[in-house]
Amino acid sequence: MSLLKVEKLGKSYNADAKVLNDVSFEVEAGEFVSIIGPSGAGKSTLLRCINRMVEIDEGKVIFDGNDVGSLNKKELRKMRTNIGMIFQHYNLVPRLSVIENVLHGRFGYKTTVQGILGKFTEDEKEQAFYLLKKLGIEEHAYKRCDQLSGGQQQRVGIARSLIQEPKIVLCDEPIASLDPNASKVIMDYLKSITMELNITCIVNLHQVEIARSYSDRIIGLSKGGIVFDGPSYRLSTDS
Ligand code: ADP
Ligand code: ADP
């Protein structure tokens, strides 16, 4: 059974416009998949349906054996501990330190907790430091997040998403706010750390070239429908 199965998924925010229509694909554990398409194609909405940040209107999402659309609140909370999220604008708590933001990932994304360091065991802190070290930002652990560059903040975002040891990370335009150099650094880290920890990764991107050089497989989305799904080398340069 695949880790994720999206079956004839349909979504609209208002009655007259369908943002996703008849979207079907499966992702196997360990895959690194890019979803590409122009702004407005439905990429964000697709990721939001997978962890049910928005309600699923038609079809099904099956994640890790769960029928996502039919879970109750408690089941949904449990499922979300297996899904890490990475955002374009990092979504860190600016006044908290790097290490606090990372540990914060253990609560999911709902709570804003100040002075949380004392709430964690030494093991958990060690795990957070392990990730910071892997991501090359250990030396910034006690700085406030808003003192870091965009690329460094996104590395904090990656660490926060991985601290709960999810099965999958969903990355919504993780490099759209970064310059080309910082973008490459982030993609390198994202790829190597998810491979090492054996975590499946889906990345929304609008840059075809980056998708092609980092992912095994590309899904092309246009106007809410899949227009390409295959190995990256099969995507022609003019698409
Ligand atoms: P992408 O990530 O590919 O840019 P989105 O999923 O963000 O695409 O948006 C797809 C379409 O859905 C766009 O037309 C956008 O304006 C619309 N949309 C996104 N979020 C909402 C929302 N919360 N309410 C209404 N329309 C939305
Ligand atoms: P980003 O590209 O950073 O996701 P967007 O402008 O696409 O930023 O969306 C920002 C927020 O506005 C999201 O929560 C999205 O759901 C919402 N949104 C996007 N398009 C619409 C829309 N047409 N109507 C209402 N809300 C929207």
mmCIF file of C-alpha atoms and ligand atoms in Angstrom:
data_model
loop_
_atom_site.group_PDB
_atom_site.id
_atom_site.type_symbol
_atom_site.label_atom_id
_atom_site.label_comp_id
_atom_site.label_asym_id
_atom_site.label_seq_id
_atom_site.Cartn_x
_atom_site.Cartn_y
_atom_site.Cartn_z
ATOM 1 C CA MET A 1 0.000 0.000 0.000
ATOM 2 C CA SER A 2 1.330 3.434 -0.854
ATOM 3 C CA LEU A 3 1.880 6.042 1.856
ATOM 4 C CA LEU A 4 -0.417 8.544 0.163
ATOM 5 C CA LYS A 5 -3.265 8.004 -2.245
ATOM 6 C CA VAL A 6 -5.238 10.895 -3.675
ATOM 7 C CA GLU A 7 -8.342 9.697 -5.490
ATOM 8 C CA LYS A 8 -10.478 11.878 -7.760
ATOM 9 C CA LEU A 9 -9.972 14.815 -5.415
ATOM 10 C CA GLY A 10 -12.154 17.855 -6.012
ATOM 11 C CA LYS A 11 -12.164 21.148 -4.112
ATOM 12 C CA SER A 12 -13.811 24.527 -4.436
ATOM 13 C CA TYR A 13 -13.772 27.503 -2.071
ATOM 14 C CA ASN A 14 -16.957 28.905 -3.555
ATOM 15 C CA ALA A 15 -19.690 27.337 -5.625
ATOM 16 C CA ASP A 16 -18.775 28.689 -9.031
ATOM 17 C CA ALA A 17 -15.065 27.844 -9.240
ATOM 18 C CA LYS A 18 -13.382 24.461 -8.851
ATOM 19 C CA VAL A 19 -9.818 24.858 -7.656
ATOM 20 C CA LEU A 20 -9.039 21.127 -7.919
ATOM 21 C CA ASN A 21 -10.832 18.740 -10.220
ATOM 22 C CA ASP A 22 -10.467 14.949 -10.486
ATOM 23 C CA VAL A 23 -6.916 14.863 -9.113
ATOM 24 C CA SER A 24 -5.520 11.342 -8.623
ATOM 25 C CA PHE A 25 -2.011 10.156 -7.798
ATOM 26 C CA GLU A 26 -0.124 7.994 -5.323
ATOM 27 C CA VAL A 27 3.130 8.573 -3.497
ATOM 28 C CA GLU A 28 5.274 5.723 -2.192
ATOM 29 C CA ALA A 29 7.236 5.947 1.044
ATOM 30 C CA GLY A 30 10.663 7.449 0.406
ATOM 31 C CA GLU A 31 9.772 9.384 -2.754
ATOM 32 C CA PHE A 32 10.837 13.003 -3.270
ATOM 33 C CA VAL A 33 8.142 14.526 -5.478
ATOM 34 C CA SER A 34 7.818 18.056 -6.830
ATOM 35 C CA ILE A 35 4.488 19.581 -7.731
ATOM 36 C CA ILE A 36 4.937 22.331 -10.275
ATOM 37 C CA GLY A 37 2.563 24.746 -11.919
ATOM 38 C CA PRO A 38 1.871 28.454 -12.225
ATOM 39 C CA SER A 39 0.478 30.569 -9.421
ATOM 40 C CA GLY A 40 -3.197 29.734 -8.918
ATOM 41 C CA ALA A 41 -2.887 26.186 -10.297
ATOM 42 C CA GLY A 42 -4.040 24.704 -6.980
ATOM 43 C CA LYS A 43 -0.729 23.481 -5.506
ATOM 44 C CA SER A 44 -1.269 24.963 -2.033
ATOM 45 C CA THR A 45 -4.840 23.772 -1.941
ATOM 46 C CA LEU A 46 -3.718 20.250 -2.810
ATOM 47 C CA LEU A 47 -1.286 20.170 0.135
ATOM 48 C CA ARG A 48 -3.948 21.634 2.426
ATOM 49 C CA CYS A 49 -6.352 18.836 1.457
ATOM 50 C CA ILE A 50 -3.757 16.200 2.383
ATOM 51 C CA ASN A 51 -3.628 17.242 6.046
ATOM 52 C CA ARG A 52 -7.164 18.622 5.917
ATOM 53 C CA MET A 53 -6.331 22.237 6.667
ATOM 54 C CA VAL A 54 -9.230 22.682 4.236
ATOM 55 C CA GLU A 55 -12.173 20.305 3.887
ATOM 56 C CA ILE A 56 -12.208 17.767 1.076
ATOM 57 C CA ASP A 57 -15.250 18.259 -1.181
ATOM 58 C CA GLU A 58 -15.024 15.320 -3.579
ATOM 59 C CA GLY A 59 -13.015 12.125 -3.770
ATOM 60 C CA LYS A 60 -10.644 10.816 -1.153
ATOM 61 C CA VAL A 61 -7.264 11.291 0.427
ATOM 62 C CA ILE A 62 -5.821 8.184 2.044
ATOM 63 C CA PHE A 63 -2.720 8.858 4.112
ATOM 64 C CA ASP A 64 -0.903 6.128 6.001
ATOM 65 C CA GLY A 65 -4.048 3.985 5.921
ATOM 66 C CA ASN A 66 -6.344 6.800 7.126
ATOM 67 C CA ASP A 67 -9.271 8.084 5.127
ATOM 68 C CA VAL A 68 -8.386 11.713 5.893
ATOM 69 C CA GLY A 69 -11.822 13.148 5.084
ATOM 70 C CA SER A 70 -13.623 10.935 7.586
ATOM 71 C CA LEU A 71 -11.363 11.316 10.640
ATOM 72 C CA ASN A 72 -12.733 12.915 13.795
ATOM 73 C CA LYS A 73 -10.818 15.700 15.555
ATOM 74 C CA LYS A 74 -8.781 13.409 17.753
ATOM 75 C CA GLU A 75 -7.852 11.068 14.903
ATOM 76 C CA LEU A 76 -6.943 14.037 12.739
ATOM 77 C CA ARG A 77 -4.647 15.449 15.414
ATOM 78 C CA LYS A 78 -2.918 12.087 15.670
ATOM 79 C CA MET A 79 -2.528 11.813 11.905
ATOM 80 C CA ARG A 80 -1.041 15.306 11.697
ATOM 81 C CA THR A 81 1.807 14.287 13.978
ATOM 82 C CA ASN A 82 2.956 12.251 10.992
ATOM 83 C CA ILE A 83 2.853 15.218 8.613
ATOM 84 C CA GLY A 84 5.469 17.973 8.731
ATOM 85 C CA MET A 85 4.744 21.303 7.052
ATOM 86 C CA ILE A 86 7.163 23.818 5.563
ATOM 87 C CA PHE A 87 5.895 27.202 4.383
ATOM 88 C CA GLN A 88 7.006 29.961 2.035
ATOM 89 C CA HIS A 89 7.125 32.543 4.823
ATOM 90 C CA TYR A 90 8.663 30.070 7.337
ATOM 91 C CA ASN A 91 5.812 30.708 9.830
ATOM 92 C CA LEU A 92 8.209 30.878 12.782
ATOM 93 C CA VAL A 93 7.417 32.696 16.008
ATOM 94 C CA PRO A 94 9.769 35.691 15.558
ATOM 95 C CA ARG A 95 10.315 36.553 19.209
ATOM 96 C CA LEU A 96 11.232 33.001 20.187
ATOM 97 C CA SER A 97 14.703 31.564 19.823
ATOM 98 C CA VAL A 98 15.699 29.097 17.139
ATOM 99 C CA ILE A 99 15.729 26.168 19.546
ATOM 100 C CA GLU A 100 12.324 27.144 20.958
ATOM 101 C CA ASN A 101 10.865 27.317 17.481
ATOM 102 C CA VAL A 102 12.204 23.868 16.674
ATOM 103 C CA LEU A 103 10.855 22.317 19.880
ATOM 104 C CA HIS A 104 7.599 24.104 19.194
ATOM 105 C CA GLY A 105 7.129 21.666 16.279
ATOM 106 C CA ARG A 106 6.357 18.986 18.826
ATOM 107 C CA PHE A 107 3.086 20.758 19.626
ATOM 108 C CA GLY A 108 1.926 20.911 16.037
ATOM 109 C CA TYR A 109 1.178 24.389 14.759
ATOM 110 C CA LYS A 110 -1.688 25.516 16.949
ATOM 111 C CA THR A 111 -0.107 26.540 20.210
ATOM 112 C CA THR A 112 2.028 29.587 20.859
ATOM 113 C CA VAL A 113 4.024 28.758 23.923
ATOM 114 C CA GLN A 114 6.497 31.063 25.586
ATOM 115 C CA GLY A 115 9.231 29.857 27.873
ATOM 116 C CA ILE A 116 8.820 26.363 26.553
ATOM 117 C CA LEU A 117 12.410 25.218 26.947
ATOM 118 C CA GLY A 118 11.752 23.934 30.457
ATOM 119 C CA LYS A 119 8.907 21.736 29.214
ATOM 120 C CA PHE A 120 11.194 19.439 27.270
ATOM 121 C CA THR A 121 13.390 16.558 28.317
ATOM 122 C CA GLU A 122 17.125 16.524 27.700
ATOM 123 C CA ASP A 123 16.543 13.876 25.028
ATOM 124 C CA GLU A 124 14.162 16.118 23.145
ATOM 125 C CA LYS A 125 16.574 19.040 23.332
ATOM 126 C CA GLU A 126 19.360 16.806 22.136
ATOM 127 C CA GLN A 127 17.252 15.770 19.199
ATOM 128 C CA ALA A 128 16.583 19.413 18.342
ATOM 129 C CA PHE A 129 20.326 20.151 18.474
ATOM 130 C CA TYR A 130 21.004 17.150 16.290
ATOM 131 C CA LEU A 131 18.743 18.611 13.595
ATOM 132 C CA LEU A 132 20.216 22.119 13.956
ATOM 133 C CA LYS A 133 23.686 20.658 13.557
ATOM 134 C CA LYS A 134 22.644 18.676 10.482
ATOM 135 C CA LEU A 135 21.235 21.870 9.021
ATOM 136 C CA GLY A 136 24.317 23.944 9.848
ATOM 137 C CA ILE A 137 22.620 26.403 12.217
ATOM 138 C CA GLU A 138 23.596 25.000 15.604
ATOM 139 C CA GLU A 139 25.557 28.158 16.446
ATOM 140 C CA HIS A 140 22.357 30.234 16.148
ATOM 141 C CA ALA A 141 20.312 28.073 18.555
ATOM 142 C CA TYR A 142 19.756 30.813 21.138
ATOM 143 C CA LYS A 143 19.250 33.725 18.769
ATOM 144 C CA ARG A 144 15.825 35.103 18.115
ATOM 145 C CA CYS A 145 14.501 33.851 14.791
ATOM 146 C CA ASP A 146 13.976 37.347 13.456
ATOM 147 C CA GLN A 147 17.751 37.946 13.607
ATOM 148 C CA LEU A 148 18.400 35.237 11.010
ATOM 149 C CA SER A 149 18.532 35.491 7.228
ATOM 150 C CA GLY A 150 15.661 34.069 5.188
ATOM 151 C CA GLY A 151 17.649 30.975 4.270
ATOM 152 C CA GLN A 152 18.578 30.358 7.905
ATOM 153 C CA GLN A 153 14.956 30.836 8.974
ATOM 154 C CA GLN A 154 13.835 28.255 6.470
ATOM 155 C CA ARG A 155 16.383 25.818 7.894
ATOM 156 C CA VAL A 156 14.723 26.386 11.277
ATOM 157 C CA GLY A 157 11.425 25.643 9.534
ATOM 158 C CA ILE A 158 12.837 22.355 8.248
ATOM 159 C CA ALA A 159 14.117 21.378 11.708
ATOM 160 C CA ARG A 160 10.752 22.243 13.275
ATOM 161 C CA SER A 161 8.898 20.100 10.750
ATOM 162 C CA LEU A 162 11.178 17.112 11.356
ATOM 163 C CA ILE A 163 11.351 17.113 15.152
ATOM 164 C CA GLN A 164 8.116 15.170 15.445
ATOM 165 C CA GLU A 165 9.601 12.496 13.157
ATOM 166 C CA PRO A 166 6.845 12.675 10.552
ATOM 167 C CA LYS A 167 6.381 10.152 7.759
ATOM 168 C CA ILE A 168 5.976 12.898 5.183
ATOM 169 C CA VAL A 169 6.838 16.589 4.857
ATOM 170 C CA LEU A 170 4.661 18.858 2.739
ATOM 171 C CA CYS A 171 6.574 21.923 1.556
ATOM 172 C CA ASP A 172 4.565 24.805 0.144
ATOM 173 C CA GLU A 173 6.851 26.953 -2.028
ATOM 174 C CA PRO A 174 9.730 26.657 0.461
ATOM 175 C CA ILE A 175 12.134 28.729 -1.657
ATOM 176 C CA ALA A 176 9.791 31.284 -3.215
ATOM 177 C CA SER A 177 11.054 34.065 -0.907
ATOM 178 C CA LEU A 178 14.746 33.237 -1.283
ATOM 179 C CA ASP A 179 17.455 34.299 -3.753
ATOM 180 C CA PRO A 180 18.924 31.643 -6.092
ATOM 181 C CA ASN A 181 21.888 30.837 -3.821
ATOM 182 C CA ALA A 182 19.835 30.441 -0.666
ATOM 183 C CA SER A 183 17.282 28.427 -2.679
ATOM 184 C CA LYS A 184 19.929 25.939 -3.702
ATOM 185 C CA VAL A 185 21.184 25.625 -0.130
ATOM 186 C CA ILE A 186 17.650 24.932 1.125
ATOM 187 C CA MET A 187 16.919 22.359 -1.579
ATOM 188 C CA ASP A 188 20.248 20.620 -0.854
ATOM 189 C CA TYR A 189 19.483 20.417 2.862
ATOM 190 C CA LEU A 190 15.873 19.376 2.322
ATOM 191 C CA LYS A 191 16.872 16.594 -0.034
ATOM 192 C CA SER A 192 19.764 15.245 2.029
ATOM 193 C CA ILE A 193 18.061 15.328 5.418
ATOM 194 C CA THR A 194 14.818 13.731 4.213
ATOM 195 C CA MET A 195 16.817 11.017 2.454
ATOM 196 C CA GLU A 196 18.910 10.371 5.513
ATOM 197 C CA LEU A 197 15.909 10.190 7.843
ATOM 198 C CA ASN A 198 13.918 8.258 5.231
ATOM 199 C CA ILE A 199 11.092 10.790 5.150
ATOM 200 C CA THR A 200 8.854 11.173 2.117
ATOM 201 C CA CYS A 201 8.758 14.683 0.685
ATOM 202 C CA ILE A 202 6.329 16.635 -1.497
ATOM 203 C CA VAL A 203 7.510 20.081 -2.574
ATOM 204 C CA ASN A 204 5.440 22.735 -4.314
ATOM 205 C CA LEU A 205 7.625 24.745 -6.673
ATOM 206 C CA HIS A 206 7.114 27.055 -9.566
ATOM 207 C CA GLN A 207 10.654 26.694 -10.924
ATOM 208 C CA VAL A 208 10.767 23.759 -13.366
ATOM 209 C CA GLU A 209 14.570 23.633 -13.413
ATOM 210 C CA ILE A 210 14.853 23.218 -9.665
ATOM 211 C CA ALA A 211 12.152 20.564 -9.636
ATOM 212 C CA ARG A 212 13.976 18.707 -12.375
ATOM 213 C CA SER A 213 17.349 18.739 -10.666
ATOM 214 C CA TYR A 214 16.171 17.704 -7.203
ATOM 215 C CA SER A 215 13.173 15.415 -7.535
ATOM 216 C CA ASP A 216 12.762 11.866 -8.759
ATOM 217 C CA ARG A 217 9.298 12.588 -9.962
ATOM 218 C CA ILE A 218 7.337 15.644 -11.042
ATOM 219 C CA ILE A 219 3.596 16.218 -10.972
ATOM 220 C CA GLY A 220 2.490 19.111 -13.168
ATOM 221 C CA LEU A 221 -0.660 20.918 -12.109
ATOM 222 C CA SER A 222 -2.544 23.383 -14.256
ATOM 223 C CA LYS A 223 -5.933 24.931 -13.541
ATOM 224 C CA GLY A 224 -6.648 22.348 -10.864
ATOM 225 C CA GLY A 225 -5.858 19.258 -12.930
ATOM 226 C CA ILE A 226 -2.819 17.022 -13.387
ATOM 227 C CA VAL A 227 -1.168 17.599 -16.773
ATOM 228 C CA PHE A 228 2.040 15.620 -16.182
ATOM 229 C CA ASP A 229 3.084 12.867 -13.789
ATOM 230 C CA GLY A 230 6.330 11.046 -14.344
ATOM 231 C CA PRO A 231 10.056 10.846 -13.785
ATOM 232 C CA SER A 232 11.731 14.238 -13.940
ATOM 233 C CA TYR A 233 13.839 13.396 -17.003
ATOM 234 C CA ARG A 234 10.681 12.863 -19.042
ATOM 235 C CA LEU A 235 9.479 16.411 -18.565
ATOM 236 C CA SER A 236 10.490 18.233 -21.729
ATOM 237 C CA THR A 237 12.400 21.489 -21.406
ATOM 238 C CA ASP A 238 9.656 23.510 -23.051
ATOM 239 C CA SER A 239 6.850 22.460 -20.696
HETATM 240 P P1 ADP B 1 -1.125 27.751 -6.074
HETATM 241 O O1 ADP B 1 -0.590 27.218 -4.784
HETATM 242 O O2 ADP B 1 -0.852 26.835 -7.232
HETATM 243 O O3 ADP B 1 -0.723 29.159 -6.341
HETATM 244 P P2 ADP B 1 -3.664 27.909 -4.683
HETATM 245 O O4 ADP B 1 -4.074 26.570 -4.231
HETATM 246 O O5 ADP B 1 -3.046 28.849 -3.705
HETATM 247 O O6 ADP B 1 -2.715 27.734 -5.963
HETATM 248 O O7 ADP B 1 -4.915 28.661 -5.302
HETATM 249 C C1 ADP B 1 -5.719 28.067 -6.288
HETATM 250 C C2 ADP B 1 -6.928 28.958 -6.503
HETATM 251 O O8 ADP B 1 -7.727 28.939 -5.346
HETATM 252 C C3 ADP B 1 -6.589 30.412 -6.764
HETATM 253 O O9 ADP B 1 -7.489 30.882 -7.722
HETATM 254 C C4 ADP B 1 -6.811 31.071 -5.409
HETATM 255 O O10 ADP B 1 -7.157 32.410 -5.543
HETATM 256 C C5 ADP B 1 -7.950 30.244 -4.850
HETATM 257 N N1 ADP B 1 -7.912 30.187 -3.380
HETATM 258 C C6 ADP B 1 -6.885 29.747 -2.605
HETATM 259 N N2 ADP B 1 -7.188 29.818 -1.304
HETATM 260 C C7 ADP B 1 -8.442 30.316 -1.240
HETATM 261 C C8 ADP B 1 -9.322 30.641 -0.162
HETATM 262 N N3 ADP B 1 -8.983 30.434 1.121
HETATM 263 N N4 ADP B 1 -10.539 31.139 -0.470
HETATM 264 C C9 ADP B 1 -10.900 31.342 -1.759
HETATM 265 N N5 ADP B 1 -10.126 31.061 -2.818
HETATM 266 C C10 ADP B 1 -8.911 30.558 -2.569
HETATM 267 P P1 ADP B 2 0.870 32.195 -0.586
HETATM 268 O O1 ADP B 2 1.322 32.186 -2.016
HETATM 269 O O2 ADP B 2 1.902 32.673 0.377
HETATM 270 O O3 ADP B 2 0.168 30.939 -0.168
HETATM 271 P P2 ADP B 2 -1.637 33.414 -1.196
HETATM 272 O O4 ADP B 2 -1.827 34.842 -1.580
HETATM 273 O O5 ADP B 2 -1.805 32.350 -2.221
HETATM 274 O O6 ADP B 2 -0.207 33.350 -0.492
HETATM 275 O O7 ADP B 2 -2.620 33.068 -0.008
HETATM 276 C C1 ADP B 2 -2.573 33.707 1.223
HETATM 277 C C2 ADP B 2 -3.823 33.306 1.995
HETATM 278 O O8 ADP B 2 -4.977 33.846 1.345
HETATM 279 C C3 ADP B 2 -4.036 31.803 2.066
HETATM 280 O O9 ADP B 2 -4.512 31.476 3.339
HETATM 281 C C4 ADP B 2 -5.079 31.507 1.009
HETATM 282 O O10 ADP B 2 -5.890 30.398 1.359
HETATM 283 C C5 ADP B 2 -5.883 32.801 0.999
HETATM 284 N N1 ADP B 2 -6.403 33.074 -0.350
HETATM 285 C C6 ADP B 2 -5.746 32.952 -1.518
HETATM 286 N N2 ADP B 2 -6.525 33.280 -2.542
HETATM 287 C C7 ADP B 2 -7.722 33.641 -1.988
HETATM 288 C C8 ADP B 2 -8.958 34.094 -2.522
HETATM 289 N N3 ADP B 2 -9.170 34.234 -3.828
HETATM 290 N N4 ADP B 2 -9.954 34.375 -1.652
HETATM 291 C C9 ADP B 2 -9.773 34.225 -0.348
HETATM 292 N N5 ADP B 2 -8.635 33.809 0.219
HETATM 293 C C10 ADP B 2 -7.622 33.511 -0.595
#
